[in-house]
Amino acid sequence: MHRNASLPQLKTGVSGASLPAAPAPCPAASADVCAAEMLRRNPYEGTLLVCDFDRTLVDFDAGERLCDELAPELTSLLSSLQMPANFVPVTNTVLSEMQRRGVSRDRLVSCLREMGREVPLAVQRMLQWSARRGMETVVLSDCNSVFISHILTGARLNTLVRHVITNQASFQRVAPPPPASAAADDGDGGGGAVVEPAVPAAAARPPRVPSGFGSGWLFRSSSGSGLSSSTSAGAGKPPAAPAVAHRLVIEPRHDHRACGSHGCSLCPANLCKGAELAALRASAPRARRVVYCGDGANDLCPCLGLGPQDVVLARAGHDLERLIAQRAAAAAADPGVRRVAAAVHVWHSHDELYRLVQQHAT
């Protein structure tokens, strides 16, 4: 908040009449001229750095990595899905099963922040470099807000990213399970979710559970698993009150059940990266160039919307590089095929990614 009006004026020894007048604000007609002058002074401000998260800024898929740490036998449920699949329902099922087995909110958050220690050093330097030069850095990901925010916080990078565009997620309080006798009557061994007051209403909808999942029947813990927590009360002692539990629930960025399809066959139903990038660019008129860093099949759609002045940095050996090459070959034979018009460069390591961002930021 500016408090200059309430501060006492300093005596300068110069009369007010001789003070230079403040520069006039740019009129609306010359807004483009003002923007051009700002870009001349700092050309980096005209660049929008857009980065995918999983396997781009980090070397892992956050959901799979979390499963590897807390419930390894569930990892295959996520790794078996292929784009353009909607990961949200299955991820919610996995997170619900983790909570049922006793994985607490604190343990999940702690694990995510530890994962932040694995962010490559070159990525840390790249984000620091872009922030120092006034570039607007955006994460555009089909992950979720809780995973990304805690991983970036663990890496101490959260203040360097201007926006995170992803599926919203929040922790919901889970009601204690009913007594054993009642659970046996209704056949449900888990408590229902109760939304905490601080959770937005949009996050209160229960996640959809895909066919074949639910009720914990698919997830049978071995007797030696450390994730299944069950305690028995001592003889003659009343059972202790159950601890409050929380379940992480992910909401789709685009809810096709409420809003209908976004109409993009290249993207999953919950998020069209191309539409998100177009909206982002419209809201940032000073952004003359987009540098897009990605690796996956769902990064093709936003790349197709870029122009010749933009740059795509595709990870070598991943789906985005392959799909761009396929489009280019098909367009050579059939001009009607839509291809990526932006300049495309391939990176093999995060050190190379950092160098390419520096090279093409202006």
Short mmCIF file of N, CA and C in Angstrom, two decimals, residues 34-144:
data_model
loop_
_atom_site.label_atom_id
_atom_site.label_comp_id
_atom_site.label_asym_id
_atom_site.label_seq_id
_atom_site.Cartn_x
_atom_site.Cartn_y
_atom_site.Cartn_z
N CYS A 34 4.18 3.02 -25.86
CA CYS A 34 4.71 2.86 -24.50
C CYS A 34 5.18 1.43 -24.27
N ALA A 35 4.37 0.46 -24.72
CA ALA A 35 4.75 -0.94 -24.55
C ALA A 35 6.04 -1.23 -25.31
N ALA A 36 6.16 -0.67 -26.51
CA ALA A 36 7.37 -0.89 -27.30
C ALA A 36 8.59 -0.30 -26.61
N GLU A 37 8.40 0.87 -25.97
CA GLU A 37 9.51 1.49 -25.26
C GLU A 37 9.94 0.64 -24.07
N MET A 38 8.96 0.07 -23.35
CA MET A 38 9.29 -0.79 -22.21
C MET A 38 10.04 -2.02 -22.69
N LEU A 39 9.62 -2.58 -23.82
CA LEU A 39 10.29 -3.77 -24.33
C LEU A 39 11.69 -3.43 -24.84
N ARG A 40 11.86 -2.19 -25.34
CA ARG A 40 13.20 -1.79 -25.78
C ARG A 40 14.14 -1.73 -24.59
N ARG A 41 13.62 -1.25 -23.45
CA ARG A 41 14.45 -1.16 -22.25
C ARG A 41 14.73 -2.53 -21.66
N ASN A 42 13.75 -3.42 -21.70
CA ASN A 42 13.94 -4.77 -21.17
C ASN A 42 13.24 -5.76 -22.11
N PRO A 43 13.93 -6.26 -23.11
CA PRO A 43 13.29 -7.15 -24.10
C PRO A 43 12.77 -8.44 -23.50
N TYR A 44 13.28 -8.84 -22.33
CA TYR A 44 12.83 -10.09 -21.73
C TYR A 44 11.37 -10.01 -21.27
N GLU A 45 10.89 -8.78 -20.99
CA GLU A 45 9.51 -8.64 -20.54
C GLU A 45 8.51 -9.01 -21.63
N GLY A 46 8.96 -9.08 -22.85
CA GLY A 46 8.07 -9.47 -23.94
C GLY A 46 8.01 -10.97 -24.16
N THR A 47 8.66 -11.74 -23.30
CA THR A 47 8.70 -13.19 -23.45
C THR A 47 7.90 -13.86 -22.35
N LEU A 48 7.08 -14.80 -22.74
CA LEU A 48 6.29 -15.60 -21.80
C LEU A 48 6.88 -17.00 -21.79
N LEU A 49 7.43 -17.40 -20.65
CA LEU A 49 8.02 -18.73 -20.51
C LEU A 49 6.97 -19.67 -19.93
N VAL A 50 6.53 -20.63 -20.72
CA VAL A 50 5.48 -21.57 -20.31
C VAL A 50 6.09 -22.96 -20.22
N CYS A 51 5.93 -23.60 -19.06
CA CYS A 51 6.57 -24.89 -18.82
C CYS A 51 5.55 -25.92 -18.36
N ASP A 52 5.60 -27.09 -18.97
CA ASP A 52 4.93 -28.25 -18.41
C ASP A 52 5.67 -28.61 -17.11
N PHE A 53 5.06 -29.45 -16.29
CA PHE A 53 5.68 -29.78 -15.00
C PHE A 53 6.27 -31.19 -15.00
N ASP A 54 5.40 -32.21 -15.03
CA ASP A 54 5.88 -33.59 -14.95
C ASP A 54 6.79 -33.92 -16.13
N ARG A 55 7.96 -34.43 -15.82
CA ARG A 55 8.96 -34.85 -16.80
C ARG A 55 9.46 -33.70 -17.68
N THR A 56 9.19 -32.47 -17.28
CA THR A 56 9.77 -31.31 -17.95
C THR A 56 10.58 -30.50 -16.94
N LEU A 57 9.91 -29.88 -15.98
CA LEU A 57 10.65 -29.19 -14.92
C LEU A 57 11.26 -30.18 -13.93
N VAL A 58 10.63 -31.34 -13.81
CA VAL A 58 11.17 -32.41 -12.97
C VAL A 58 11.31 -33.66 -13.81
N ASP A 59 12.08 -34.62 -13.33
CA ASP A 59 12.35 -35.83 -14.11
C ASP A 59 11.34 -36.94 -13.86
N PHE A 60 10.33 -36.68 -13.03
CA PHE A 60 9.38 -37.72 -12.68
C PHE A 60 7.96 -37.25 -12.94
N ASP A 61 7.03 -38.21 -12.92
CA ASP A 61 5.61 -37.89 -12.86
C ASP A 61 5.25 -37.80 -11.38
N ALA A 62 4.69 -36.68 -10.94
CA ALA A 62 4.50 -36.45 -9.51
C ALA A 62 3.58 -37.48 -8.88
N GLY A 63 2.50 -37.85 -9.57
CA GLY A 63 1.59 -38.85 -9.01
C GLY A 63 2.24 -40.21 -8.86
N GLU A 64 2.94 -40.64 -9.89
CA GLU A 64 3.62 -41.94 -9.83
C GLU A 64 4.72 -41.93 -8.77
N ARG A 65 5.44 -40.82 -8.69
CA ARG A 65 6.53 -40.73 -7.71
C ARG A 65 5.98 -40.78 -6.29
N LEU A 66 4.84 -40.13 -6.05
CA LEU A 66 4.22 -40.15 -4.73
C LEU A 66 3.79 -41.57 -4.38
N CYS A 67 3.22 -42.28 -5.34
CA CYS A 67 2.83 -43.68 -5.11
C CYS A 67 4.05 -44.54 -4.81
N ASP A 68 5.13 -44.33 -5.55
CA ASP A 68 6.34 -45.11 -5.31
C ASP A 68 6.80 -44.98 -3.86
N GLU A 69 6.62 -43.80 -3.29
CA GLU A 69 7.08 -43.57 -1.92
C GLU A 69 6.09 -44.07 -0.88
N LEU A 70 4.80 -43.91 -1.12
CA LEU A 70 3.80 -44.16 -0.07
C LEU A 70 2.96 -45.41 -0.29
N ALA A 71 2.81 -45.86 -1.52
CA ALA A 71 2.01 -47.05 -1.81
C ALA A 71 2.44 -47.62 -3.16
N PRO A 72 3.60 -48.27 -3.22
CA PRO A 72 4.17 -48.69 -4.51
C PRO A 72 3.26 -49.59 -5.33
N GLU A 73 2.43 -50.39 -4.65
CA GLU A 73 1.58 -51.31 -5.40
C GLU A 73 0.47 -50.60 -6.17
N LEU A 74 0.28 -49.31 -5.94
CA LEU A 74 -0.75 -48.55 -6.65
C LEU A 74 -0.21 -47.80 -7.86
N THR A 75 1.11 -47.75 -8.01
CA THR A 75 1.71 -46.96 -9.08
C THR A 75 1.24 -47.39 -10.45
N SER A 76 1.07 -48.68 -10.66
CA SER A 76 0.70 -49.18 -11.99
C SER A 76 -0.65 -48.66 -12.45
N LEU A 77 -1.52 -48.30 -11.52
CA LEU A 77 -2.83 -47.77 -11.91
C LEU A 77 -2.69 -46.44 -12.65
N LEU A 78 -1.67 -45.67 -12.30
CA LEU A 78 -1.43 -44.39 -12.96
C LEU A 78 -0.55 -44.55 -14.19
N SER A 79 0.49 -45.35 -14.09
CA SER A 79 1.43 -45.48 -15.20
C SER A 79 0.84 -46.19 -16.40
N SER A 80 -0.24 -46.95 -16.20
CA SER A 80 -0.85 -47.68 -17.31
C SER A 80 -1.75 -46.80 -18.17
N LEU A 81 -2.11 -45.62 -17.70
CA LEU A 81 -2.98 -44.73 -18.47
C LEU A 81 -2.18 -44.05 -19.58
N GLN A 82 -2.82 -43.87 -20.72
CA GLN A 82 -2.19 -43.24 -21.86
C GLN A 82 -3.00 -42.02 -22.28
N MET A 83 -2.31 -40.99 -22.76
CA MET A 83 -2.99 -39.79 -23.24
C MET A 83 -3.81 -40.15 -24.48
N PRO A 84 -4.98 -39.48 -24.69
CA PRO A 84 -5.49 -38.36 -23.90
C PRO A 84 -6.43 -38.76 -22.76
N ALA A 85 -6.03 -39.71 -21.95
CA ALA A 85 -6.86 -40.14 -20.83
C ALA A 85 -6.96 -39.05 -19.77
N ASN A 86 -8.10 -39.04 -19.09
CA ASN A 86 -8.32 -38.13 -17.97
C ASN A 86 -7.78 -38.82 -16.71
N PHE A 87 -6.71 -38.27 -16.14
CA PHE A 87 -6.07 -38.89 -14.99
C PHE A 87 -6.79 -38.60 -13.67
N VAL A 88 -7.68 -37.63 -13.65
CA VAL A 88 -8.26 -37.17 -12.39
C VAL A 88 -9.02 -38.27 -11.65
N PRO A 89 -9.95 -39.01 -12.28
CA PRO A 89 -10.70 -40.01 -11.52
C PRO A 89 -9.83 -41.09 -10.89
N VAL A 90 -8.89 -41.63 -11.65
CA VAL A 90 -8.04 -42.69 -11.11
C VAL A 90 -7.10 -42.15 -10.03
N THR A 91 -6.58 -40.95 -10.23
CA THR A 91 -5.72 -40.36 -9.20
C THR A 91 -6.50 -40.15 -7.91
N ASN A 92 -7.74 -39.71 -8.01
CA ASN A 92 -8.57 -39.55 -6.81
C ASN A 92 -8.80 -40.89 -6.11
N THR A 93 -8.98 -41.94 -6.88
CA THR A 93 -9.17 -43.27 -6.29
C THR A 93 -7.91 -43.71 -5.55
N VAL A 94 -6.75 -43.47 -6.15
CA VAL A 94 -5.49 -43.83 -5.51
C VAL A 94 -5.29 -43.01 -4.22
N LEU A 95 -5.57 -41.72 -4.27
CA LEU A 95 -5.42 -40.88 -3.08
C LEU A 95 -6.39 -41.29 -1.98
N SER A 96 -7.60 -41.68 -2.37
CA SER A 96 -8.57 -42.15 -1.38
C SER A 96 -8.10 -43.43 -0.72
N GLU A 97 -7.49 -44.31 -1.51
CA GLU A 97 -6.98 -45.57 -0.95
C GLU A 97 -5.80 -45.31 -0.02
N MET A 98 -4.96 -44.35 -0.37
CA MET A 98 -3.86 -44.00 0.53
C MET A 98 -4.40 -43.54 1.88
N GLN A 99 -5.41 -42.69 1.85
CA GLN A 99 -6.00 -42.21 3.10
C GLN A 99 -6.61 -43.36 3.89
N ARG A 100 -7.26 -44.29 3.20
CA ARG A 100 -7.89 -45.42 3.88
C ARG A 100 -6.85 -46.28 4.58
N ARG A 101 -5.66 -46.34 4.01
CA ARG A 101 -4.59 -47.14 4.60
C ARG A 101 -3.83 -46.41 5.71
N GLY A 102 -4.16 -45.17 5.93
CA GLY A 102 -3.54 -44.45 7.04
C GLY A 102 -2.49 -43.44 6.65
N VAL A 103 -2.34 -43.14 5.36
CA VAL A 103 -1.40 -42.10 4.95
C VAL A 103 -2.01 -40.74 5.30
N SER A 104 -1.40 -40.02 6.20
CA SER A 104 -1.96 -38.76 6.69
C SER A 104 -1.67 -37.61 5.74
N ARG A 105 -2.38 -36.52 5.96
CA ARG A 105 -2.13 -35.31 5.17
C ARG A 105 -0.70 -34.83 5.38
N ASP A 106 -0.23 -34.82 6.62
CA ASP A 106 1.12 -34.34 6.89
C ASP A 106 2.17 -35.19 6.21
N ARG A 107 1.94 -36.50 6.20
CA ARG A 107 2.92 -37.38 5.55
C ARG A 107 2.94 -37.16 4.05
N LEU A 108 1.77 -36.96 3.46
CA LEU A 108 1.70 -36.73 2.02
C LEU A 108 2.39 -35.41 1.66
N VAL A 109 2.10 -34.35 2.41
CA VAL A 109 2.72 -33.05 2.14
C VAL A 109 4.23 -33.12 2.35
N SER A 110 4.67 -33.81 3.41
CA SER A 110 6.10 -33.95 3.67
C SER A 110 6.79 -34.67 2.52
N CYS A 111 6.14 -35.69 1.99
CA CYS A 111 6.73 -36.43 0.87
C CYS A 111 6.85 -35.53 -0.36
N LEU A 112 5.81 -34.73 -0.64
CA LEU A 112 5.86 -33.83 -1.79
C LEU A 112 7.00 -32.82 -1.64
N ARG A 113 7.18 -32.30 -0.45
CA ARG A 113 8.24 -31.31 -0.26
C ARG A 113 9.62 -31.94 -0.36
N GLU A 114 9.73 -33.19 0.07
CA GLU A 114 11.00 -33.90 -0.12
C GLU A 114 11.27 -34.10 -1.61
N MET A 115 10.21 -34.34 -2.39
CA MET A 115 10.37 -34.48 -3.83
C MET A 115 10.92 -33.19 -4.45
N GLY A 116 10.63 -32.05 -3.81
CA GLY A 116 11.16 -30.79 -4.30
C GLY A 116 12.68 -30.73 -4.29
N ARG A 117 13.30 -31.53 -3.43
CA ARG A 117 14.77 -31.59 -3.40
C ARG A 117 15.34 -32.21 -4.67
N GLU A 118 14.48 -32.89 -5.45
CA GLU A 118 14.94 -33.55 -6.66
C GLU A 118 14.80 -32.68 -7.91
N VAL A 119 14.31 -31.46 -7.75
CA VAL A 119 14.24 -30.56 -8.91
C VAL A 119 15.66 -30.30 -9.40
N PRO A 120 15.94 -30.54 -10.68
CA PRO A 120 17.31 -30.39 -11.18
C PRO A 120 17.87 -29.00 -10.93
N LEU A 121 19.16 -28.95 -10.65
CA LEU A 121 19.81 -27.67 -10.38
C LEU A 121 19.69 -26.73 -11.57
N ALA A 122 19.76 -27.26 -12.78
CA ALA A 122 19.65 -26.41 -13.97
C ALA A 122 18.27 -25.77 -14.06
N VAL A 123 17.23 -26.47 -13.62
CA VAL A 123 15.88 -25.89 -13.61
C VAL A 123 15.80 -24.77 -12.58
N GLN A 124 16.40 -24.98 -11.42
CA GLN A 124 16.42 -23.93 -10.40
C GLN A 124 17.11 -22.68 -10.94
N ARG A 125 18.23 -22.86 -11.60
CA ARG A 125 18.95 -21.71 -12.16
C ARG A 125 18.16 -21.05 -13.28
N MET A 126 17.47 -21.85 -14.08
CA MET A 126 16.68 -21.31 -15.19
C MET A 126 15.55 -20.41 -14.67
N LEU A 127 14.83 -20.87 -13.64
CA LEU A 127 13.74 -20.08 -13.09
C LEU A 127 14.25 -18.83 -12.39
N GLN A 128 15.40 -18.94 -11.73
CA GLN A 128 16.00 -17.76 -11.09
C GLN A 128 16.44 -16.75 -12.15
N TRP A 129 17.03 -17.25 -13.21
CA TRP A 129 17.50 -16.39 -14.30
C TRP A 129 16.34 -15.65 -14.95
N SER A 130 15.26 -16.35 -15.25
CA SER A 130 14.11 -15.71 -15.90
C SER A 130 13.44 -14.70 -14.98
N ALA A 131 13.38 -15.00 -13.69
CA ALA A 131 12.76 -14.06 -12.74
C ALA A 131 13.57 -12.78 -12.63
N ARG A 132 14.89 -12.89 -12.61
CA ARG A 132 15.74 -11.70 -12.50
C ARG A 132 15.59 -10.78 -13.71
N ARG A 133 15.23 -11.35 -14.85
CA ARG A 133 15.10 -10.55 -16.07
C ARG A 133 13.66 -10.10 -16.33
N GLY A 134 12.78 -10.35 -15.40
CA GLY A 134 11.42 -9.86 -15.53
C GLY A 134 10.54 -10.67 -16.45
N MET A 135 10.96 -11.86 -16.81
CA MET A 135 10.13 -12.72 -17.64
C MET A 135 8.99 -13.30 -16.82
N GLU A 136 7.84 -13.42 -17.44
CA GLU A 136 6.70 -14.04 -16.77
C GLU A 136 6.77 -15.55 -17.00
N THR A 137 6.89 -16.30 -15.91
CA THR A 137 7.01 -17.75 -15.99
C THR A 137 5.72 -18.39 -15.51
N VAL A 138 5.20 -19.31 -16.31
CA VAL A 138 3.91 -19.96 -16.02
C VAL A 138 4.10 -21.47 -16.12
N VAL A 139 3.53 -22.19 -15.16
CA VAL A 139 3.47 -23.65 -15.24
C VAL A 139 2.09 -24.02 -15.76
N LEU A 140 2.04 -24.78 -16.85
CA LEU A 140 0.79 -25.24 -17.46
C LEU A 140 0.84 -26.77 -17.46
N SER A 141 0.06 -27.39 -16.58
CA SER A 141 0.24 -28.82 -16.32
C SER A 141 -1.08 -29.52 -16.05
N ASP A 142 -1.14 -30.79 -16.42
CA ASP A 142 -2.28 -31.64 -16.10
C ASP A 142 -2.03 -32.39 -14.80
N CYS A 143 -1.24 -31.81 -13.92
CA CYS A 143 -1.02 -32.37 -12.59
C CYS A 143 -2.10 -31.80 -11.67
N ASN A 144 -1.75 -31.25 -10.52
CA ASN A 144 -2.73 -30.59 -9.67
C ASN A 144 -2.03 -29.57 -8.78
#
